[in-house]
């Protein structure tokens, strides 16, 4: 198995903002609830096989998978299948935060 293509957070942010890509967060629901990248779709890794076939995305839309650090997102890239380009967000949400990009965080209640 070859390593999936990766995308740096700044490039991913630009592609998501312009509608060129969709971001799928493959972490568990509690992780997503605690903090997530704006516009991310929550789909835990177990749901990835067949997910892209079920989603009604335009054929030219790139998919970027994201997790905490990159391991689960790499697995998601391998499981995704299909004919559309998929990328692993390099360094996951941790690298996104380190790049100073926005994150939606749960408000302590």
Coordinates of C-alpha atoms in Angstrom, one line a residue:
X1 CA 0.0 0.0 0.0
X2 CA 1.3 3.4 -0.9
X3 CA 1.1 6.4 1.4
X4 CA -1.8 8.8 0.6
X5 CA -1.2 12.2 -0.9
X6 CA -1.0 14.8 1.8
X7 CA -2.1 18.5 1.8
X8 CA -0.7 21.2 4.0
X9 CA -3.2 23.0 6.3
X10 CA -2.9 26.4 4.5
X11 CA -3.6 24.8 1.1
X12 CA -6.5 22.8 2.6
X13 CA -8.0 26.0 4.1
X14 CA -7.9 27.7 0.7
X15 CA -9.5 24.8 -1.1
X16 CA -12.2 24.4 1.5
X17 CA -12.9 28.1 1.5
X18 CA -13.3 28.3 -2.3
X19 CA -15.4 25.1 -2.6
X20 CA -12.7 23.1 -4.4
X21 CA -12.6 20.6 -1.6
X22 CA -14.7 19.1 1.2
X23 CA -13.2 18.2 4.6
X24 CA -14.2 15.0 6.4
X25 CA -13.1 14.7 10.0
X26 CA -12.7 10.9 10.8
X27 CA -12.2 11.3 14.5
X28 CA -14.8 10.0 17.0
X29 CA -17.9 12.2 17.7
X30 CA -16.7 13.2 21.2
X31 CA -13.4 14.5 19.6
X32 CA -15.3 16.4 16.9
X33 CA -17.6 17.9 19.6
X34 CA -14.6 19.1 21.6
X35 CA -13.0 20.9 18.7
X36 CA -13.3 20.8 14.9
X37 CA -12.3 22.7 11.8
X38 CA -15.1 25.0 10.5
X39 CA -17.0 23.4 7.6
X40 CA -15.8 19.9 8.4
X41 CA -18.1 17.0 8.1
X42 CA -18.0 14.5 10.9
X43 CA -17.7 10.9 9.7
X44 CA -15.9 8.5 12.0
X45 CA -13.4 6.2 10.4
X46 CA -15.7 3.2 10.6
X47 CA -18.2 4.9 8.3
X48 CA -15.7 5.8 5.6
X49 CA -16.0 2.7 3.4
X50 CA -18.7 3.5 0.9
X51 CA -19.1 7.0 2.3
X52 CA -18.1 8.9 -0.8
X53 CA -20.4 6.8 -3.0
X54 CA -23.3 7.9 -0.7
X55 CA -22.4 11.6 -0.6
X56 CA -23.8 13.7 -3.4
X57 CA -20.6 15.6 -4.1
X58 CA -19.8 17.2 -7.5
X59 CA -17.3 15.0 -9.4
X60 CA -14.7 17.7 -9.4
X61 CA -14.7 18.2 -5.6
X62 CA -11.6 17.0 -3.9
X63 CA -11.9 15.2 -0.5
X64 CA -9.6 15.9 2.3
X65 CA -9.6 13.5 5.3
X66 CA -8.5 14.9 8.7
X67 CA -8.0 13.4 12.1
X68 CA -5.9 14.4 15.2
X69 CA -2.4 13.9 13.8
X70 CA -2.9 12.1 10.4
X71 CA -2.9 8.4 11.1
X72 CA -6.7 7.8 10.9
X73 CA -7.0 10.1 8.0
X74 CA -4.3 8.1 6.1
X75 CA -6.4 5.0 6.7
X76 CA -9.5 6.8 5.5
X77 CA -7.8 7.7 2.2
X78 CA -7.0 4.0 1.7
X79 CA -10.6 3.0 2.6
X80 CA -12.4 5.7 0.5
X81 CA -12.1 4.1 -2.9
X82 CA -13.7 5.8 -5.8
X83 CA -12.4 7.8 -8.6
X84 CA -12.1 11.2 -7.0
X85 CA -8.8 12.7 -5.5
X86 CA -8.5 12.2 -1.8
X87 CA -5.9 13.8 0.5
X88 CA -4.7 13.4 4.1
X89 CA -4.5 16.7 6.0
X90 CA -0.8 16.7 6.9
X91 CA -0.6 16.7 10.7
X92 CA -4.3 16.7 11.3
X93 CA -6.1 19.3 13.4
X94 CA -3.0 19.7 15.5
X95 CA -1.1 21.1 12.5
X96 CA -4.1 23.2 11.5
X97 CA -4.1 24.8 15.0
X98 CA -0.3 25.3 14.8
X99 CA -0.8 27.1 11.5
X100 CA -3.1 29.6 13.3
X101 CA -6.1 28.5 11.3
X102 CA -9.6 28.7 12.9
X103 CA -11.1 26.0 15.0
X104 CA -14.6 25.7 16.5
X105 CA -14.2 24.7 20.2
X106 CA -16.8 23.6 22.6
X107 CA -17.8 26.1 25.2
X108 CA -17.4 24.7 28.7
X109 CA -20.8 24.4 30.2

